[in-house]
Every structure is written in structure tokens, then in C-alpha cells.
Amino acid sequence: MDVKRRDLAAWPLGWALCGADVAQGQALPVDPLTWLEEVDSARALEWVNARNAEALAMIERQPQFTQRRRETLASLSNPANIQFPVRHGDYLYNFYRSARQPHGILRRTSLEEYAKERPSWRMLINFDDLAREESRNLVYMGMAVHAPTQRALIFLSSGGEDKVEAREFDLSGRTFVSDGFNLPPAKMSVGWFGADELLVATDFGPGSTTASGYAMTARRWKRGTPLAAAPELLRGQPSDVSVSVRSGGRDGLPPVALVQRHMQFHRAERHLLQQDGTLSRIDLPEDADAWIERDWIVALLRSPWTAGGRTFSEGSLVAMTVSQAASATRELHLLFAGEPRKRLARTDAVRDGIMIASSEDMRPRLSFARWDGKAFALIALPVPEAGVVHVRADQADKDNRFWLTTEAPVTPQALTLVDASAPQPWPAPMKTQSAAFKADGMVTQLLQARSADGTMVPYTVVGPAHPKSDAPVLLHGYGGFGLPLELNYQRMPGINWLQYGGVYVMAHIRGGGEFGPAWALAAKGPGRQRAFDDFIAVAQDLAQRGIAQASRLGIYGASNGGALVAAVMVQRPELFGAVVSRVPLTDMLGFSRLFAGASWMEEYGDPDKPAEREALARWSPYQNAKPASAGFKYPPVLFVGNRNDDRVHPAHARKMVAHLRALGHEKVWLFEELAGGHTGRTDPNIFAQREALFYSFLFQQLTSTT
């Protein structure tokens, strides 16, 4: 089916000059592609289905497509994979799915059984059976357990949407509780507050959600009473991002929780809820993040904070006891000092303190903040020199054991149960992940590129020690929301790219969280161009070092990373040989009115404010694309959307493809998945199909001689 040329012809090609229009206060042209924002309209689906058929016909005939899909699916379904557990009470729980069981099963076992090479599991819920019984594409999204009563809230999504429904489940009886706590689908935040109460932030009906589509109110719901009658704890404003709840505390003690009003993505006010109903405002910086670790409230600072006669630097982790949190005389304890080139990664409480995983110059660090009754003593613990570490407490109320996971780009995961207070050496790993790809002769290098403003930007190169001069190179980036590109085991690039002779590169650009808050804030809002400049600098440095030729350099990003690669493609198309942009944002002048877009205005800017709109207009891929007739040539590009994505609207990918084609660019394709939501990590069969599609596309485009 051809694109509706009459509609597009009415759209002036001068749309690309809208930044100047904004600066002069002129009205913008009407977007004729808004019909593609109607997710399930007949007209939009007819167009999308035609694009899908084109993309599949072009990519699936690539000689290595079938092999990639088969190997990816085999790796995802390999019974030898580590089945990472979570302890609740006396049992270890695990969610497992495979190609044969795409909806998966929830199961449990004992620690003694888990330690065996092939443990025996007891199945609790078969979600494939449940999906068939209800004739729905149910996706398991996690559970919240009240360990003393062995009751759990099971969260289920329709096809992987962010909206979830909650159903109470009896873990002992292995059955759903028919008259238990059950909540209809919504973007919700829920936590236990004792055996017979929940804290619920959800869609309570008209007027109870924010402009971003999240909960605007939180309530305390007692068992056996109507949800509508549950008393309100906190109410936000329609312009807020959300109201949320975070339960915490120690088993056997009265429950406590944080009730939070998020005015922006990274700005919130926090209240401590006690069992007697007392709700007290906690004096914390609004841009900090905060959560409960057993007896402690910990706060991760995004900006310097002066309190209690001390000044704590940005990136620091500060703790206070729950009992003192709302008091003016509380004592503050420094657990992690924020410094340049350092970042906090993860924490979890054990009996005598808090485990802290961090990094310094992108090298993993691990410490035990041990509480002696008066102060914390920070004890450095051994970890590998490269990669990342993950920590999760095993029985925080009983001992100091925790699960330690170590991994690196070409080193599979190893899982060890460690006692933080025990003398070293630690025991050997209990589980080791089987290799997903052949890494013989592969090396990992950490290099740096000089960005436009002189900032040195690190990037990681994974591949053969001596790659071929014409090897295809894939550059991956994200650069937003303070989220880092982790140096974890690169299973999917390994299977689909490295094994075929390619080189894989991760760009640790500003906007991400590799080096703490300052690194992230440098590319926020009007500074967004710094992230693009950093990514461009890495591409140029790869060429200068002889690692990549422009025609053999592909780029890939998803979500904010999808916006990144679309933006740099439009700005510097001559640097790249092919592009894949997955679930991207592209229309940055219209993003705030689509799905959860309003929640990201703190990160990108508000299109309704003239100065911020002008800044967005300077880089928005959708508005800055240029016509082929004017001599602009973009590399072959595949946009991957998801019809089931209720976070980033699929219209961003749809409209960008339609617009580029209207501008005369022929090598532009769209593939829109039907399920999987924003993350796309649901059914292994769907996941394997997508991975094979975009890696095959990139490999073909970068190695073609035509």
C-alpha cells in the first residue's frame, strides 16, 4: 500500500525549519500524520501492516536471519541458565519461561535443593494455563510478598503493557484468593502494610490520575472493605507525574512506608506513614531518591545537601533511622561519598548493615556498611577488576548473607551466596552461567573520545583482539534519565553480532548515569545536544583509530536511545552506514501529549514553554529531517515500534517512517511488534524474532557490496 501522498504533499518540506519559526513566535504547520497516532484505527493499521510486510520480506530473506533467531531462542530457553532466586521466608522463588512455556511458571524450592546442580522445583502458578483459561495474553510482571502470612500480590499485564492488575495469591495453598485483594489494570503502585492492609496508588476513577496517566492519590485499604471506601493518604496535582507508595520495615515490627508525591520525574516530596496512621513529611531534597532498608531510610542525592551541620556532596548516599526520619534532631550517616567518576549502583540491607555496590571509573566496587549501634563502619570487599556486581540480601532479618552476582561483557554471570561478616576467602560460586557465545580471543577495551566541548567520553569496545579492517561495527547508546550502560554480560550482541565477526561498542555518554548525577545533568533539558555530541565524538574516534569505517558503522538505541540515534542520524548522516531505532521518541514537539510523555518534561523540556520548545525544536528528529531532493542522504534505517507499548507511543516510529518517505528517502523501514510492551522482554519467541530482525538488518546493510 502506498502512503497517502495527497496528505503528505500538503505538509511543507520547510517543516524542518520549524526551529526558526518557534524563535520568531510564528505558528507551526499542522502535522498531517496525526492519524498514525490512532493506535488501532483501521487506516493506521492498514498502513502499519503494509510496512511490516515490507520489512519482513526484506530482512527475513537474509541468509543468517533464521540462524540468529534459532540461536537466540535456544539461549533464552537453555535449562542450564542460572535461575536467579528471591527468598521469601523459608523458600527461594523463581519465575521461569521458555519457548515452550512463553507465559512462564512461578515456582519455589529450598536453599538446600537450589544448591544442587539440578534442583527440584515446586510449581505454584502455570501462567500458560492461566492465559489459555482466560483467553488473554497474560504476562507475569512480578509479585509482592507478605512473608509472615505467605500471601502474595501477583501482578499481571496484558501483553506486556505498563498497566498491571493485581491478584492475591496464597503461596501455601498454591491458589488465588477468590475474595482477596484484587485490583483492576492500571499503572499502579501497591505494597503490603500488615497482613490485612494494602497501600494502593492506582486509578480510582475519573479525576484520580495525572496528565501522565499515573496515580494521583494513595489510599490505605483494609481487607473486607470496598476499595472506593479506603481513606485517602495523599493527593497530588494533575500536573504531577504520580503518587506512589514504598512499603518497608522489618518482619515482626509494625509496618512503615514512604508515601511519595512526584511533582516531576526526579523531584518529589516524601512522607513517612506509621501503622497508627501518622503521616509525617520527611525533610529531604526534592531531587533525591529515597527508600527504606529495614530500620533505615536512605537517600541518594542528586545535588549537594546541607543538613545537621554537614554538607553532603551530590551522588552521596545518606541514611537515617526510620524512627528519627521526621525529627528535626535526627542523626545523618554517610554510607557512600559521591565523587567525580564514582556512582552508586545498588544497595540491600542485611542483619547488621547495608551492602553497597558501586563503581569507580567504571570498575566495580563492593562495601559493607556495618552498624555497631552508634555508627557505620565501611568495609571494602573483594570483587573482579572489570564488569559489574549485583547484590541481593538473602535473610536480612536473620544473618548477613547476600547473593553476589558478578559478570563482564564476555564473562558470563556467576552467583555466590556470601556472608558479609565471614572471613575470606569466600566460597566458590553456587551457580555459573553457561556461555551463550564463543568468546575465545575476544577482548574488552575502555577507550575515550573528546567531545565537542573538550569533555573526555568513555566507550567500551568488545570484539576480537585484532578485528578485520572491514569488520562491521555496532555502536550502542542511551544517554538519558541518569541510567548507565552497564558492563554486564553481552549475551544478545554476542550471539547475534560478535559471533558473526562484528565489533560491538557501548558509548557511555552524558545524560547517562555512569559517573553520577553531574554526568546525567550535563545533558538534561537544554543541554541535550551534549549527549548527541558525545555520541558523534565516539563515532569519529572509532574512525580515527581505524576501528570503524563510516560505511561499516551501525548505530542502535532503544527508547531514549532510539531518540538519540534518530537525532544523530539526522544531524550527521555521513558518519553512519545503518541505523536501528527501537521504541523511540522522535516528535519532541508533540511527545508530552502522547501516553506517559508528560512525565518526561523534566528530562527533555516542556514544548508548551517557548524557550524550551525552541531548544527541543533544534534537535527533534521528526521536525529536523531534510528532503532527499535537497541533497540530504540518510543511511538505511529501521524503526522498531510496539503496538502494545503504553509508555512511548508507537506513533513516534510510525510518523518518522512516513515523514522520511514523504521527504524522498527510500531506505526507511518500519517493523511494529504486536505485543511485549515498551521493554519487549515477554514471550521468548517474540523477543528472538526481534533480535534476529534488527541484527540481520544491520549486518546486511553494513556488509553489502551494492
XYZ file of C-alpha atoms in Angstrom:
706
model
C 0.000 0.000 0.000
C 1.311 3.446 -0.886
C 1.464 6.267 1.625
C -1.313 8.865 1.245
C 0.672 11.242 -0.891
C -2.093 13.848 -1.082
C -1.998 14.293 2.688
C 1.769 14.478 2.832
C 2.048 16.823 -0.110
C 0.173 19.425 1.918
C 2.875 19.274 4.571
C 5.539 21.829 3.693
C 9.011 20.385 3.389
C 10.086 23.525 5.209
C 8.828 21.812 8.371
C 12.498 21.142 9.000
C 12.931 24.876 9.628
C 10.443 24.952 12.490
C 13.145 25.912 14.981
C 13.340 29.315 13.303
C 9.547 29.580 13.312
C 9.488 28.978 17.053
C 12.164 31.564 17.665
C 10.060 34.188 15.861
C 6.845 33.153 17.602
C 5.220 32.033 14.357
C 2.545 29.358 14.183
C 3.754 25.897 13.244
C 2.334 23.975 10.299
C -0.319 21.385 11.049
C 1.041 17.845 11.271
C -0.832 15.767 8.661
C 0.351 12.474 10.174
C -1.607 12.641 13.428
C -3.840 9.858 12.062
C -0.949 7.497 12.784
C -1.384 8.336 16.485
C -4.663 6.391 16.445
C -3.107 3.135 17.642
C -5.790 0.715 16.441
C -7.640 2.669 13.756
C -8.296 0.774 10.516
C -6.444 3.363 8.456
C -3.363 3.339 10.672
C -3.251 -0.461 10.930
C -3.583 -0.886 7.173
C -0.540 1.340 6.713
C 1.452 -0.318 9.528
C 0.689 -3.830 8.337
C 1.917 -2.926 4.877
C 5.163 -1.569 6.354
C 5.594 -4.723 8.444
C 5.210 -6.890 5.364
C 7.875 -4.852 3.551
C 10.349 -5.086 6.409
C 9.830 -8.793 6.958
C 10.130 -9.586 3.257
C 13.401 -7.667 3.081
C 15.025 -8.919 6.299
C 13.827 -12.497 6.669
C 15.462 -13.489 3.404
C 18.884 -12.581 4.809
C 20.903 -15.825 4.983
C 21.662 -15.611 8.714
C 18.252 -14.468 9.945
C 16.918 -17.949 10.723
C 20.152 -18.952 12.451
C 20.136 -15.841 14.632
C 16.535 -16.418 15.673
C 17.188 -20.083 16.427
C 20.340 -19.411 18.489
C 18.733 -16.565 20.421
C 15.711 -18.669 21.297
C 17.912 -21.609 22.289
C 19.928 -19.377 24.618
C 16.837 -17.871 26.238
C 15.374 -21.355 26.792
C 18.579 -23.108 27.859
C 17.763 -25.119 31.022
C 21.384 -24.599 32.136
C 20.821 -20.846 32.519
C 21.139 -19.552 36.072
C 17.663 -19.387 37.605
C 18.120 -16.351 39.847
C 16.100 -16.738 43.073
C 14.455 -14.350 45.529
C 13.962 -15.522 49.109
C 10.698 -15.009 50.968
C 10.545 -16.798 54.304
C 11.835 -20.359 54.044
C 11.723 -20.593 50.246
C 13.557 -19.386 47.173
C 11.222 -18.247 44.402
C 11.898 -18.084 40.683
C 9.969 -17.154 37.547
C 10.895 -19.318 34.575
C 9.808 -19.234 30.944
C 10.972 -20.794 27.705
C 9.951 -21.169 24.081
C 7.600 -23.980 25.113
C 6.246 -22.045 28.084
C 6.242 -18.446 26.825
C 3.959 -17.164 29.613
C 6.103 -18.935 32.188
C 5.708 -20.524 35.598
C 6.188 -19.286 39.166
C 7.929 -21.884 41.307
C 9.863 -22.321 44.538
C 12.393 -24.551 46.241
C 14.551 -24.720 49.365
C 18.086 -23.348 49.633
C 19.439 -26.871 50.099
C 17.685 -28.047 46.951
C 18.729 -24.962 44.979
C 22.385 -25.654 45.765
C 22.170 -28.893 43.764
C 23.264 -28.944 40.119
C 19.700 -29.736 39.038
C 17.315 -28.589 41.760
C 13.754 -29.777 42.036
C 11.134 -27.012 41.931
C 7.529 -26.961 43.071
C 5.283 -25.120 40.649
C 2.936 -22.514 42.115
C 1.348 -20.907 39.040
C 1.379 -22.009 35.406
C 0.739 -18.769 33.537
C 0.406 -20.553 30.193
C -2.546 -22.479 31.594
C -3.978 -19.303 33.099
C -3.654 -17.449 29.786
C -5.442 -20.259 27.974
C -8.215 -20.453 30.581
C -8.898 -16.731 30.328
C -8.124 -16.413 26.589
C -5.802 -13.499 27.330
C -2.169 -12.710 26.639
C -1.267 -12.538 30.329
C 2.294 -11.543 31.197
C 3.731 -12.012 34.689
C 5.192 -8.718 35.945
C 6.325 -9.654 39.442
C 4.942 -10.166 42.922
C 4.868 -8.513 46.338
C 5.043 -10.994 49.221
C 3.871 -10.707 52.814
C 6.220 -13.387 54.144
C 4.628 -13.996 57.589
C 1.265 -14.987 56.064
C 2.636 -16.448 52.827
C 0.309 -14.240 50.828
C 1.435 -12.514 47.641
C 0.129 -9.963 45.204
C 0.676 -11.290 41.689
C 0.958 -8.564 39.053
C -0.219 -9.401 35.539
C -0.105 -7.344 32.367
C -1.968 -7.616 29.095
C 0.740 -8.343 26.534
C 3.467 -6.540 28.478
C 1.795 -3.165 28.976
C 2.877 -0.965 31.873
C -0.675 -1.257 33.177
C -0.975 -4.213 35.525
C -3.697 -5.905 37.526
C -3.090 -7.374 40.987
C -4.466 -10.654 42.347
C -3.906 -12.031 45.833
C -2.359 -15.493 45.899
C -1.938 -17.990 48.738
C 1.611 -19.313 48.403
C 0.997 -22.155 50.852
C -2.249 -23.325 49.259
C -0.984 -22.531 45.739
C -4.244 -20.860 44.756
C -5.609 -17.403 44.062
C -7.679 -15.948 46.905
C -11.180 -15.527 45.462
C -12.288 -12.874 47.955
C -8.824 -11.413 48.477
C -7.173 -8.189 47.433
C -7.727 -7.781 43.691
C -7.135 -4.640 41.622
C -8.119 -3.930 38.005
C -5.496 -2.928 35.388
C -3.812 0.436 35.914
C -0.376 1.983 36.220
C -0.229 1.323 39.939
C 1.985 1.277 42.993
C 0.978 -1.194 45.729
C 2.535 -2.511 48.928
C 1.596 -4.608 51.930
C 1.005 -2.761 55.203
C 0.481 -5.695 57.520
C -1.386 -8.931 56.878
C -4.757 -7.322 56.186
C -3.976 -3.936 54.675
C -2.577 -2.613 51.424
C -1.276 0.797 50.449
C -2.627 1.480 46.986
C -1.844 4.220 44.462
C -3.853 3.485 41.318
C -6.636 4.693 39.047
C -9.613 5.114 41.390
C -11.845 6.518 38.656
C -12.354 9.892 36.943
C -10.105 12.631 38.313
C -7.706 10.256 40.089
C -4.855 10.133 37.568
C -2.270 12.671 36.457
C -1.746 14.043 32.960
C 0.972 11.368 32.602
C -1.545 8.586 33.260
C -0.275 7.582 36.697
C -1.972 7.556 40.112
C -2.672 10.960 41.669
C -3.845 9.616 45.033
C -2.774 6.937 47.522
C -5.125 5.108 49.884
C -4.974 2.658 52.788
C -7.184 -0.314 52.002
C -8.334 -2.751 54.708
C -9.299 -6.296 53.899
C -13.011 -6.860 53.524
C -13.842 -3.215 52.749
C -14.588 -1.642 49.350
C -11.613 -0.018 47.675
C -13.747 3.041 46.994
C -14.224 3.475 50.751
C -10.498 3.286 51.557
C -9.329 6.508 53.250
C -7.059 8.761 51.227
C -3.494 9.210 52.455
C -2.087 11.714 49.981
C -3.324 13.574 46.925
C -1.162 15.151 44.259
C -1.958 17.513 41.409
C -2.991 16.705 37.811
C 0.277 18.255 36.621
C 2.353 15.885 38.808
C 3.929 12.737 37.441
C 2.491 10.412 40.090
C 1.827 9.500 43.698
C 3.443 6.235 44.821
C 3.980 4.039 47.876
C 7.021 2.112 49.117
C 6.462 -0.349 51.947
C 9.307 -1.347 54.235
C 10.389 -2.252 57.717
C 11.324 -5.448 59.496
C 9.290 -8.618 59.947
C 7.775 -8.766 63.423
C 7.703 -4.992 63.864
C 4.886 -2.551 62.977
C 4.991 -1.746 59.254
C 6.166 1.584 57.881
C 6.055 3.064 54.386
C 7.048 6.009 52.263
C 4.163 7.780 50.530
C 5.576 9.963 47.788
C 4.284 12.740 45.589
C 6.384 13.012 42.428
C 5.983 16.515 41.052
C 8.484 15.703 38.303
C 10.382 12.612 37.210
C 13.256 13.363 39.602
C 11.558 15.693 42.080
C 9.339 14.512 44.905
C 8.131 15.154 48.429
C 8.127 12.214 50.843
C 6.013 11.286 53.834
C 6.587 8.561 56.414
C 3.487 6.513 57.255
C 3.313 4.745 60.618
C 0.888 1.961 61.478
C -1.135 4.304 63.713
C -1.909 6.420 60.662
C 0.582 9.188 61.365
C 1.827 10.689 58.099
C 4.889 12.903 58.579
C 6.754 14.914 55.956
C 10.447 13.958 55.745
C 12.839 16.829 55.143
C 14.843 15.662 52.132
C 15.980 17.396 48.941
C 13.198 17.092 46.390
C 15.607 15.832 43.729
C 16.915 12.997 45.919
C 15.719 9.419 45.648
C 14.707 7.675 48.885
C 13.712 4.193 50.004
C 13.549 2.006 53.125
C 16.243 -0.530 54.022
C 14.960 -2.410 57.091
C 15.404 0.073 60.002
C 16.767 2.818 57.767
C 15.618 5.400 55.291
C 18.368 6.032 52.770
C 18.565 8.945 50.359
C 20.639 9.170 47.178
C 21.484 12.809 46.492
C 21.417 14.374 43.045
C 22.669 17.728 44.306
C 24.709 18.882 47.342
C 22.736 18.934 50.593
C 23.498 20.772 53.815
C 21.748 19.320 56.868
C 22.609 18.661 60.507
C 25.623 20.955 60.251
C 27.177 18.927 57.432
C 27.289 19.220 53.666
C 26.928 16.048 51.624
C 28.121 16.037 48.024
C 25.988 15.082 45.025
C 25.941 11.350 44.431
C 26.217 10.571 48.150
C 24.067 8.037 49.999
C 22.836 9.227 53.387
C 20.977 7.140 55.987
C 18.755 7.952 58.950
C 16.802 5.644 61.203
C 13.115 5.264 60.423
C 12.255 6.310 63.977
C 14.130 9.618 63.602
C 13.414 10.357 59.944
C 10.771 13.034 60.541
C 12.552 14.530 63.567
C 14.459 17.812 63.467
C 17.151 16.238 65.672
C 17.732 13.164 63.525
C 21.263 11.873 63.069
C 22.519 11.518 59.494
C 25.048 8.869 58.470
C 27.136 8.917 55.297
C 27.195 5.497 53.628
C 28.696 6.438 50.258
C 30.519 9.657 49.391
C 29.721 10.991 45.951
C 32.791 11.940 43.938
C 33.557 12.546 40.269
C 33.891 9.282 38.297
C 32.022 7.342 41.018
C 28.417 6.187 41.201
C 26.195 4.216 43.492
C 24.701 1.183 41.746
C 22.699 -0.926 44.227
C 22.041 -1.426 47.933
C 20.364 -4.062 50.067
C 20.091 -4.494 53.826
C 21.457 -7.446 55.761
C 21.080 -8.047 59.512
C 23.982 -5.873 60.643
C 24.049 -3.194 57.977
C 23.766 -2.386 54.294
C 25.532 -3.857 51.271
C 26.648 -1.219 48.748
C 27.568 -1.971 45.129
C 29.152 0.930 43.265
C 31.669 1.757 40.563
C 34.708 3.989 40.212
C 35.993 4.832 36.749
C 33.565 2.131 35.581
C 35.255 -0.521 37.715
C 33.081 -2.393 40.228
C 33.328 -1.789 43.943
C 31.592 -3.504 46.867
C 31.414 -2.468 50.513
C 29.631 -3.471 53.708
C 28.342 -0.569 55.821
C 28.297 -2.349 59.166
C 26.299 -0.821 62.010
C 27.811 -1.101 65.506
C 24.948 0.587 67.313
C 26.405 4.078 67.026
C 27.934 4.448 63.573
C 28.542 2.682 60.296
C 31.954 1.202 59.558
C 32.627 0.899 55.817
C 34.391 -2.350 54.941
C 35.693 -2.835 51.387
C 35.024 -6.299 49.959
C 36.740 -8.039 47.025
C 35.221 -8.023 43.534
C 36.545 -8.597 39.986
C 38.511 -5.791 38.363
C 36.044 -5.335 35.497
C 32.349 -5.653 34.792
C 29.557 -5.123 37.307
C 28.343 -6.627 40.577
C 24.779 -7.077 41.852
C 23.739 -7.660 45.474
C 20.546 -9.032 46.998
C 20.082 -9.924 50.668
C 19.142 -13.499 51.474
C 17.644 -13.335 55.000
C 18.068 -9.750 56.195
C 16.288 -10.389 59.493
C 18.445 -13.408 60.360
C 22.002 -13.028 59.091
C 24.455 -11.158 56.860
C 24.261 -13.423 53.846
C 23.653 -11.952 50.422
C 23.623 -13.131 46.833
C 26.546 -11.719 44.843
C 26.367 -11.750 41.053
C 29.468 -10.900 39.041
C 29.710 -10.530 35.264
C 31.544 -8.674 32.498
C 30.940 -8.164 28.746
C 32.464 -11.528 27.693
C 32.362 -13.199 31.123
C 29.076 -14.952 31.997
C 27.362 -14.432 35.340
C 28.463 -16.224 38.489
C 26.160 -16.368 41.517
C 27.582 -16.799 45.028
C 25.895 -16.841 48.435
C 28.216 -14.784 50.633
C 28.301 -13.912 54.329
C 29.493 -10.313 54.521
C 30.760 -10.774 58.085
C 32.563 -14.087 57.463
C 36.322 -14.229 56.949
C 37.641 -14.553 53.439
C 38.185 -16.342 51.131
C 34.558 -16.568 50.117
C 33.028 -19.798 48.827
C 33.087 -20.750 45.180
C 30.102 -19.657 43.072
C 26.987 -21.742 43.644
C 25.872 -21.236 40.024
C 27.783 -20.295 36.871
C 26.063 -19.257 33.677
C 26.915 -21.332 30.633
C 28.471 -19.285 27.830
C 25.923 -18.006 25.313
C 28.528 -17.336 22.627
C 32.116 -18.195 21.790
C 34.338 -15.545 23.329
C 37.724 -17.093 22.561
C 40.124 -14.366 21.504
C 37.702 -11.575 22.368
C 38.833 -8.599 24.434
C 37.184 -5.626 26.113
C 38.801 -2.202 25.807
C 37.821 1.015 27.575
C 38.716 3.971 25.327
C 37.922 7.691 25.329
C 36.814 10.248 22.749
C 36.997 14.032 23.010
C 33.566 15.623 22.667
C 32.836 18.997 21.066
C 33.312 20.886 24.357
C 36.514 19.016 25.267
C 34.932 16.510 27.654
C 36.510 13.070 27.504
C 33.784 10.487 26.904
C 34.489 6.811 27.637
C 33.353 3.992 25.429
C 33.754 0.230 25.584
C 34.833 -1.855 22.585
C 34.126 -5.592 22.616
C 35.433 -7.867 19.888
C 38.427 -9.765 18.537
C 41.822 -8.574 19.689
C 42.680 -7.960 16.031
C 39.430 -7.446 14.094
C 39.407 -7.298 10.326
C 39.791 -3.817 8.902
C 36.399 -4.033 7.223
C 34.547 -5.665 10.138
C 31.050 -4.274 10.749
C 30.881 -2.226 13.946
C 27.736 -1.627 16.001
C 27.657 1.420 18.292
C 25.035 1.371 21.061
C 23.984 4.314 23.213
C 21.330 5.585 25.616
C 22.348 8.787 27.417
C 19.324 9.808 29.460
C 17.488 9.778 32.794
C 20.716 9.056 34.670
C 20.669 5.411 33.513
C 24.061 3.847 32.702
C 25.036 1.357 30.044
C 26.220 -1.443 32.314
C 29.267 -3.566 31.537
C 27.261 -6.752 32.008
C 27.425 -9.978 30.028
C 26.595 -9.094 26.416
C 24.507 -12.164 25.628
C 22.420 -10.795 22.739
C 25.201 -8.862 20.961
C 27.434 -11.884 21.489
C 25.020 -14.322 19.874
C 23.855 -12.051 17.071
C 26.841 -9.825 16.313
C 30.190 -10.839 17.793
C 29.891 -14.455 16.635
C 29.491 -13.210 13.065
C 32.731 -11.238 13.089
C 31.324 -7.910 14.205
C 32.667 -5.458 16.784
C 30.327 -4.129 19.487
C 30.725 -0.696 21.103
C 28.946 0.913 24.050
C 29.110 4.715 24.326
C 28.945 5.982 27.922
C 27.716 9.436 27.008
C 26.448 12.268 29.169
C 22.839 12.060 30.209
C 23.512 8.536 31.452
C 24.458 7.536 34.983
C 27.947 6.117 34.535
C 29.570 8.850 36.662
C 26.835 10.010 38.992
C 24.404 12.949 38.916
C 26.660 15.563 37.296
C 27.244 13.322 34.275
C 23.491 12.883 33.899
C 22.542 16.528 34.448
C 25.041 17.760 31.856
C 22.751 16.590 29.022
C 19.403 17.364 30.604
C 16.874 19.733 29.010
C 18.603 22.496 27.028
C 21.919 20.634 27.348
C 20.640 17.638 25.365
C 22.940 18.335 22.443
C 25.881 17.320 24.621
C 24.666 13.709 24.557
C 24.493 13.826 20.761
C 27.906 15.479 20.530
C 29.366 12.774 22.769
C 27.914 10.002 20.606
C 29.146 11.685 17.431
C 32.589 12.073 19.004
C 32.736 8.331 19.726
C 31.811 7.565 16.114
C 34.548 9.889 14.876
C 37.100 8.448 17.296
C 36.305 4.922 16.101
C 37.125 6.087 12.568
C 40.324 7.870 13.610
C 41.571 4.764 15.421
C 40.814 2.615 12.390
C 38.233 0.553 14.284
C 35.280 1.507 12.088
C 34.683 2.848 8.607
C 31.628 5.069 8.221
C 30.004 2.713 5.728
C 30.515 -0.164 8.172
C 29.384 1.627 11.331
C 25.854 0.877 12.502
C 24.122 2.533 15.452
C 21.395 1.221 17.718
C 19.353 2.601 20.596
C 16.015 1.963 22.283
C 13.540 4.336 23.958
C 15.607 7.427 24.850
C 18.403 5.675 22.964
C 16.047 5.459 19.991
C 15.680 9.235 20.129
C 19.470 9.505 20.368
C 20.264 7.515 17.226
C 17.447 9.194 15.257
C 18.782 12.622 16.228
C 22.419 11.929 15.333
C 21.349 10.278 12.074
C 19.577 13.487 11.097
C 22.479 15.663 12.255
C 25.442 13.682 10.892
C 24.204 11.072 8.412
C 27.599 10.768 6.713
C 29.076 9.125 9.828
C 26.877 6.030 9.776
C 26.179 3.108 7.483
C 22.901 1.894 9.055
C 20.559 2.711 11.939
C 18.090 0.837 14.131
C 15.885 2.950 16.381
C 13.605 0.926 18.678
C 10.520 2.248 20.555
C 11.920 5.756 20.079
C 10.753 9.259 20.746
C 11.013 11.276 17.529
C 8.368 14.023 17.690
C 9.803 16.107 20.505
C 7.340 18.954 19.932
C 4.415 16.596 20.453
C 5.768 13.981 22.877
C 4.196 15.479 26.009
C 0.636 14.777 24.835
C 1.269 11.122 23.925
C 0.827 8.467 26.636
C 3.322 8.977 29.500
C 5.123 11.784 27.671
C 4.193 14.495 30.175
C 6.244 12.670 32.826
C 9.458 13.273 30.872
C 9.247 17.042 30.501
C 11.720 17.451 33.363
C 14.236 15.434 31.339
C 13.636 16.960 27.899
C 11.759 20.244 28.344
C 8.176 21.440 28.032
C 7.047 22.013 24.419
C 4.393 24.447 25.677
C 7.035 26.838 27.040
C 8.536 28.935 24.203
C 12.187 28.792 25.300
C 12.081 25.056 25.987
C 10.158 24.408 22.785
C 12.831 26.263 20.851
C 15.528 24.065 22.421
C 13.580 20.908 21.571
C 12.956 22.113 18.027
C 16.695 22.382 17.416
C 17.174 18.615 17.719
C 13.792 16.895 17.383
C 14.365 14.220 14.689
C 10.837 14.450 13.302
C 10.980 18.190 12.684
C 14.608 18.346 11.526
C 14.604 15.653 8.836
C 15.607 17.115 5.466
C 14.372 16.237 1.950
C 16.357 13.990 -0.359
C 15.719 16.480 -3.174
C 17.921 18.998 -1.353
C 20.863 16.613 -1.420
C 20.418 15.042 2.020
C 21.034 11.301 2.156
C 20.300 9.278 5.260
C 21.723 5.806 5.896
C 19.333 2.838 5.723
C 17.205 2.932 8.868
C 14.828 0.503 10.560
C 12.385 1.835 13.140
C 11.015 -0.814 15.517
C 7.836 0.073 17.381
C 5.413 -1.828 19.582
C 1.639 -1.590 19.263
C 1.291 -2.755 22.864
C 3.599 -0.022 24.204
C 1.646 2.210 26.598
C 4.721 4.177 27.662
C 6.221 5.560 24.429
C 3.509 5.923 21.800
C 4.091 3.776 18.682
C 3.259 6.839 16.583
C 6.793 8.148 17.152
C 8.195 5.337 14.987
C 5.255 5.311 12.583
C 5.313 9.040 11.848
C 9.081 9.187 11.450
C 8.973 6.486 8.777
C 6.067 8.117 6.933
C 7.740 11.522 7.096
C 11.127 10.319 5.840
C 9.472 8.512 2.959
C 7.495 11.634 2.086
C 10.804 13.508 2.011
C 12.022 11.113 -0.651
C 14.165 8.758 1.436
C 13.652 5.222 0.173
C 15.735 3.084 2.562
C 13.430 3.543 5.534
C 11.525 0.671 7.103
C 9.147 0.080 9.987
C 8.530 -3.100 11.932
C 5.870 -2.826 14.625
C 5.579 -5.653 17.141
C 2.104 -6.602 18.296
C 2.924 -7.430 21.931
C 5.651 -7.096 24.518
C 5.105 -3.550 25.699
C 7.888 -0.988 25.919
C 10.599 -3.366 27.130
C 9.650 -6.135 24.704
C 11.016 -8.800 27.050
C 7.992 -11.075 27.331
C 7.439 -14.070 25.054
C 10.877 -15.539 24.165
C 9.647 -16.308 20.647
C 8.745 -12.664 20.003
C 11.979 -11.486 21.577
C 14.096 -13.836 19.438
C 12.259 -12.691 16.302
C 13.003 -9.041 17.004
C 16.668 -9.596 17.882
C 17.178 -11.579 14.689
C 15.414 -8.894 12.675
C 17.422 -5.891 13.696
C 20.830 -7.576 13.887
C 20.265 -9.185 10.473
C 19.187 -5.832 9.056
C 22.280 -4.074 10.375
C 24.670 -6.806 9.292
C 23.258 -6.926 5.780
C 23.312 -3.152 5.339
C 26.864 -2.800 6.673
C 28.385 -5.670 4.693
C 26.524 -5.290 1.410
C 28.728 -4.557 -1.586
C 25.910 -2.909 -3.566
